[in-house]
C-alpha cells in the first residue's frame, strides 16, 4: 500500500469515529446528557459525564480531516473551485434542511420541545402545530438554534471552503514556531482564561469581549481545527511511540476531567441542567481531545495491521459519513426506532443506560449507513450524500 493510500486510510477511520460520536452527541439525555438525570454526588453522574465530554471531539475532528486533505493543496490557480464546493454544500444544506423542516411540519413534533425531565429517553412530547411557511423556513435555515441546529457543521464548512485559498496560504507559510504561537494563544484565550474567570466569579463577570482583543477568529472552527489537522498530518507526523501516545492520552483525560468539573460548576451554580445551556464547558478541551484521536488513528495505522486487513470496509464506511451525518437525524428524531429499541434493550434485556446508549447509536449508524448506500446508487441523489 502506498504512503498516500495509507494516510488516507487513517483519515477514513477518523471520519467513521467522528460520525458515530456525532450521533452520540445528539442523543440528549438517553446518552449525551444522561449524567444530568442523576444527583451530582453519585458515581453515575461523573461516570456518564466523561463520554459526554469525550464525544465533542467529533466535529473538530471533521475539520482537522478537511485541513489535512485540503490545506496542502493550491487552489489559487483555480479560484472558482472553492466556490463550487461551497455551492455544492449549500445545496446539500438547503435540500436536507427542507426535508427535515417538512418532517417537522408533518409530524407536529420538534426535537427542541422534548420535555427531557419528564420523558428523558427521546420520547417526543406534542409540539404546537407548525404550518408550512417558506419565508419562515428560509429565515430559520441559518439560525444556530431551533429545529435546524444540528446542521450547524455545514454552515461552518461552507465558510471554510470560501476561505480555503487564504487558509491554504496561511498553513503553507506557517513555520512550526508560528503554529505553536497560534496554539498558545488558543490555550490562553479560549481555555485558560474562560476557566479561571468562571472558577473565580461563577459567571457573575465575563471579560471575554475585552480579553479576546480581536483574537476571537483564532478559535473559530474554520481556522484552528483545519490548521491543526494540516500540521498534524504534514509537519508533526513524526513517529509517535507508545510512550508519547500514552502521555498525550494522559493530558487528554486531564482536560476531559477539567471539562467535567467546569460543567458541574455551571450546573450547580446556575441550577440549569438544560442541555443547550449547560454543555458549553463540555467542549472546553475539544482541541486536545480531537488531536489525541487524530494521532491515535495514525498510530493504529502505522503500528498495527487492523486497518490494512479491512481497507475496503474502512473506505466504504468513510465514504458514507456525510450521508450518515445528514440522515441520522431522521432515525433519531423522526422515527419510532427509539421506543422500539428501548422496549427491547432496556425493558427486555435490561441493558445498563450507558451501554444501551452506545448500542442505540450503533443501530442509528447502521440505519443511516444503509440509507446512504442506497442513495449513492441513485444517479440524481448521490450528489446529496457525498
XYZ file of C-alpha atoms in Angstrom:
386
model
C 0.000 0.000 0.000
C 1.391 3.430 -0.964
C 2.122 6.089 1.632
C -0.710 8.250 0.290
C -3.284 5.448 0.476
C -2.039 4.537 3.939
C -2.531 8.096 5.161
C -5.988 8.286 3.591
C -6.961 5.051 5.308
C -6.233 6.513 8.729
C -8.262 9.605 7.797
C -11.193 7.387 6.801
C -11.087 5.770 10.241
C -11.245 9.245 11.780
C -14.326 10.020 9.685
C -16.081 6.888 10.921
C -15.317 7.620 14.573
C -16.393 11.244 14.188
C -19.692 10.273 12.522
C -20.505 7.788 15.289
C -19.847 10.253 18.092
C -21.830 12.980 16.326
C -24.777 10.600 16.675
C -23.983 10.095 20.350
C -23.767 13.864 20.798
C -27.368 14.143 19.560
C -28.881 11.538 21.890
C -29.818 14.098 24.544
C -30.478 12.539 27.955
C -30.579 8.991 26.635
C -26.797 9.228 26.185
C -25.091 12.588 25.828
C -26.766 14.235 28.832
C -27.579 11.031 30.673
C -25.493 12.217 33.615
C -27.926 15.085 34.269
C -30.605 12.592 35.368
C -28.507 11.627 38.413
C -27.537 13.560 41.555
C -24.119 15.205 41.363
C -22.799 13.208 44.331
C -23.429 9.872 42.602
C -20.894 7.770 40.719
C -23.191 7.657 37.688
C -23.150 11.448 37.378
C -19.386 11.610 36.885
C -19.072 8.312 35.034
C -21.666 9.316 32.437
C -20.321 12.846 32.101
C -16.961 11.608 30.761
C -18.340 10.236 27.461
C -20.443 13.416 27.215
C -17.235 15.454 27.204
C -15.296 12.959 25.085
C -17.811 12.876 22.211
C -17.198 16.548 21.467
C -14.052 15.670 19.539
C -16.270 14.671 16.597
C -16.940 17.970 14.817
C -13.410 19.365 15.417
C -12.013 16.114 14.025
C -14.056 16.548 10.836
C -12.432 19.962 10.374
C -8.985 18.540 11.139
C -9.523 15.930 8.421
C -10.504 18.701 6.000
C -7.386 20.640 6.935
C -5.181 17.591 6.451
C -6.636 16.978 2.985
C -7.269 20.498 1.660
C -4.756 22.940 3.113
C -1.767 21.297 1.439
C -3.246 21.954 -1.996
C -3.059 25.125 -4.044
C -6.429 26.302 -5.309
C -5.230 29.797 -6.209
C -4.760 28.673 -9.788
C -8.403 27.526 -9.779
C -10.185 30.326 -7.878
C -13.694 29.059 -8.663
C -13.104 25.577 -7.213
C -13.696 26.538 -3.541
C -16.846 28.466 -4.520
C -18.183 25.494 -6.477
C -17.541 23.245 -3.474
C -19.229 25.750 -1.166
C -22.223 25.953 -3.508
C -22.479 22.157 -3.502
C -22.549 22.076 0.320
C -25.083 24.921 0.350
C -27.382 22.902 -1.933
C -26.983 19.890 0.359
C -27.830 22.084 3.369
C -30.916 23.512 1.645
C -32.273 20.150 0.476
C -31.747 18.200 3.697
C -32.916 21.088 5.874
C -36.051 21.448 3.764
C -36.808 17.753 4.111
C -36.258 17.956 7.854
C -38.473 21.047 8.010
C -41.233 19.208 6.142
C -40.971 16.327 8.574
C -41.258 18.811 11.447
C -44.421 20.263 9.925
C -45.885 16.851 9.126
C -45.100 15.190 12.448
C -46.128 18.207 14.580
C -43.257 17.474 16.907
C -39.929 19.130 17.336
C -36.664 17.976 18.866
C -36.437 21.252 20.727
C -39.747 20.610 22.537
C -38.618 17.448 24.321
C -39.584 17.521 27.961
C -36.321 15.917 28.984
C -37.025 15.773 32.702
C -40.470 14.195 32.401
C -39.696 11.926 29.459
C -35.919 11.616 29.237
C -35.419 8.872 26.654
C -36.205 10.759 23.451
C -39.957 10.082 23.523
C -41.346 13.252 21.998
C -43.994 15.424 23.553
C -46.570 17.114 21.364
C -45.494 20.443 19.924
C -47.686 23.277 18.771
C -48.873 22.627 15.193
C -46.419 24.135 12.731
C -47.797 25.404 9.423
C -45.665 25.364 6.311
C -44.122 28.786 5.743
C -41.349 29.081 3.148
C -40.297 32.501 4.414
C -40.023 31.183 7.975
C -38.012 28.224 6.700
C -35.503 30.456 4.912
C -35.185 32.762 7.914
C -34.558 29.941 10.366
C -32.345 27.973 7.998
C -29.190 29.693 9.206
C -30.125 30.036 12.850
C -27.926 28.019 15.186
C -30.846 27.231 17.474
C -34.155 25.568 16.840
C -35.073 22.622 14.671
C -32.101 23.079 12.306
C -29.306 23.490 14.864
C -27.811 20.033 14.281
C -26.767 21.015 10.739
C -24.573 23.859 12.030
C -21.485 21.909 10.936
C -22.426 22.608 7.308
C -22.657 26.353 7.930
C -19.089 26.428 9.181
C -17.869 24.096 6.457
C -19.216 26.496 3.818
C -17.213 29.282 5.487
C -14.125 27.046 5.452
C -14.475 26.403 1.721
C -14.983 30.087 0.918
C -11.833 30.979 2.869
C -9.876 27.986 1.567
C -7.324 29.880 -0.592
C -6.496 32.134 2.366
C -6.172 29.222 4.774
C -4.010 27.314 2.289
C -1.558 30.198 2.023
C -1.579 30.625 5.798
C -0.970 26.941 6.523
C 1.765 26.524 3.925
C 3.552 29.712 5.008
C 3.448 28.981 8.747
C 6.636 27.872 10.421
C 6.414 25.394 13.273
C 7.049 28.063 15.910
C 4.256 30.198 14.424
C 1.828 27.331 14.748
C 2.977 26.834 18.337
C 2.236 30.523 18.926
C -1.257 30.035 17.486
C -1.803 27.069 19.810
C -0.541 29.064 22.790
C -2.943 31.915 22.035
C -5.818 29.447 21.733
C -4.890 27.777 25.028
C -4.646 31.087 26.905
C -7.672 32.917 25.477
C -10.081 30.059 24.794
C -9.264 27.603 27.552
C -7.287 29.085 30.440
C -8.971 32.491 30.812
C -12.598 31.242 30.470
C -11.900 28.527 33.052
C -10.190 30.858 35.543
C -12.826 33.587 35.320
C -15.620 31.056 35.883
C -13.775 29.463 38.798
C -13.372 32.867 40.435
C -16.638 34.658 39.629
C -19.021 31.786 38.762
C -20.375 33.647 35.735
C -21.085 36.946 37.537
C -18.432 38.695 35.457
C -17.394 37.871 31.907
C -14.404 39.622 30.372
C -14.312 37.643 27.125
C -15.129 40.623 24.916
C -12.154 42.654 26.147
C -9.745 39.775 26.715
C -10.085 38.366 23.203
C -8.671 41.681 21.890
C -9.535 40.851 18.297
C -8.245 37.270 18.588
C -11.634 35.570 18.542
C -11.109 34.458 14.930
C -8.373 32.093 16.118
C -10.914 29.955 17.992
C -13.229 29.602 15.015
C -13.919 26.045 13.876
C -12.897 27.001 10.343
C -9.447 28.179 11.483
C -7.861 26.432 14.451
C -9.056 22.888 13.717
C -8.180 22.736 9.979
C -4.755 24.243 10.702
C -4.193 21.685 13.464
C -5.159 18.855 11.116
C -2.765 20.167 8.474
C 0.165 20.395 10.878
C -0.522 17.030 12.483
C -0.637 15.415 9.045
C 2.237 17.204 7.323
C 4.572 18.691 9.941
C 4.010 16.914 13.254
C 3.826 13.463 11.731
C 7.000 12.144 13.323
C 6.877 8.650 14.721
C 4.508 8.506 17.669
C 5.784 5.947 20.156
C 3.539 4.198 22.634
C 5.016 6.283 25.460
C 4.303 9.576 23.669
C 0.796 8.444 22.846
C 0.110 7.458 26.469
C 1.371 10.853 27.644
C -0.933 12.548 25.144
C -3.886 10.477 26.377
C -2.980 11.400 29.953
C -3.135 15.091 29.033
C -6.404 14.483 27.194
C -8.012 12.711 30.149
C -6.918 15.558 32.419
C -8.549 18.011 30.004
C -11.755 15.965 29.938
C -11.861 15.899 33.745
C -11.471 19.692 33.773
C -14.339 19.943 31.277
C -16.494 17.786 33.537
C -15.673 19.816 36.634
C -16.395 23.125 34.904
C -19.712 21.716 33.663
C -20.546 20.587 37.196
C -19.739 24.103 38.485
C -22.006 25.683 35.885
C -24.938 23.398 36.685
C -24.516 23.642 40.449
C -24.134 27.444 40.308
C -26.981 28.211 37.910
C -29.256 25.270 38.691
C -29.697 24.926 34.937
C -29.062 21.448 33.537
C -30.810 22.094 30.224
C -28.604 20.556 27.563
C -28.344 23.533 25.208
C -27.392 25.842 28.083
C -25.183 23.586 30.195
C -22.950 21.891 27.620
C -20.666 24.858 26.929
C -17.750 23.651 29.052
C -18.019 20.090 27.712
C -16.217 21.400 24.612
C -13.527 23.112 26.705
C -10.771 20.632 25.772
C -12.117 19.735 22.316
C -8.886 20.705 20.542
C -6.722 18.432 22.713
C -9.357 15.703 22.524
C -9.639 15.768 18.723
C -5.861 15.956 18.267
C -5.468 12.904 20.521
C -7.946 10.891 18.449
C -6.215 12.085 15.245
C -2.803 10.930 16.457
C -4.241 7.654 17.807
C -5.728 6.776 14.412
C -2.385 7.419 12.762
C -0.654 5.288 15.400
C -3.092 2.413 14.785
C -2.389 2.682 11.074
C 1.391 2.781 11.452
C 1.891 0.232 14.223
C -0.881 -2.341 13.745
C -2.383 -4.367 10.928
C -6.005 -3.656 11.814
C -6.745 -1.128 9.082
C -4.684 -2.967 6.489
C -6.845 -6.061 6.941
C -10.078 -4.219 6.209
C -9.196 -1.383 3.805
C -12.336 -1.720 1.677
C -14.621 -1.745 4.707
C -12.947 1.309 6.256
C -13.058 3.243 2.974
C -16.651 2.252 2.315
C -17.704 3.452 5.770
C -15.655 6.636 5.445
C -17.229 7.394 2.077
C -20.676 7.284 3.696
C -20.019 9.573 6.675
C -21.550 12.709 5.138
C -24.737 10.805 4.347
C -24.753 9.314 7.847
C -24.391 12.773 9.360
C -27.257 14.105 7.225
C -29.684 11.204 7.600
C -29.171 10.093 11.206
C -31.425 12.894 12.449
C -34.453 11.287 10.814
C -33.915 7.976 12.597
C -33.071 9.767 15.838
C -35.838 12.386 15.880
C -38.430 11.354 13.320
C -38.882 7.609 13.699
C -40.193 5.175 16.275
C -36.839 3.395 16.418
C -36.073 4.908 19.811
C -39.157 3.489 21.551
C -38.699 0.108 19.827
C -35.043 -0.197 20.845
C -35.940 0.966 24.352
C -38.529 -1.783 24.771
C -36.158 -4.471 23.509
C -32.856 -3.450 25.085
C -33.856 -1.708 28.287
C -37.161 -3.283 29.258
C -36.485 -6.682 27.695
C -32.722 -7.264 28.057
C -32.219 -4.799 30.931
C -29.103 -3.226 29.449
C -27.450 -0.533 31.534
C -28.283 3.016 30.415
C -24.847 3.867 29.005
C -24.460 0.526 27.231
C -27.957 0.987 25.835
C -26.968 4.446 24.542
C -23.994 3.076 22.606
C -25.949 0.130 21.172
C -28.687 2.568 20.176
C -26.101 4.760 18.401
C -24.740 1.702 16.562
C -28.236 0.909 15.296
C -28.758 4.531 14.194
C -25.367 4.398 12.462
C -26.310 1.201 10.608
C -29.710 2.537 9.512
C -28.105 5.766 8.286
C -25.357 3.817 6.527
C -27.883 1.663 4.648
C -29.847 4.780 3.667
C -26.684 6.486 2.427
C -25.525 3.492 0.383
C -28.944 3.280 -1.259
C -28.932 6.973 -2.112
C -25.412 6.682 -3.532
C -26.735 4.197 -6.095
C -29.321 6.670 -7.447
C -27.679 8.997 -10.008
C -29.817 12.053 -9.280
C -29.465 11.736 -5.495
C -25.916 10.535 -4.939
C -24.537 14.097 -5.020
C -26.624 14.881 -1.926
C -24.695 12.429 0.261
C -21.106 12.797 -0.955
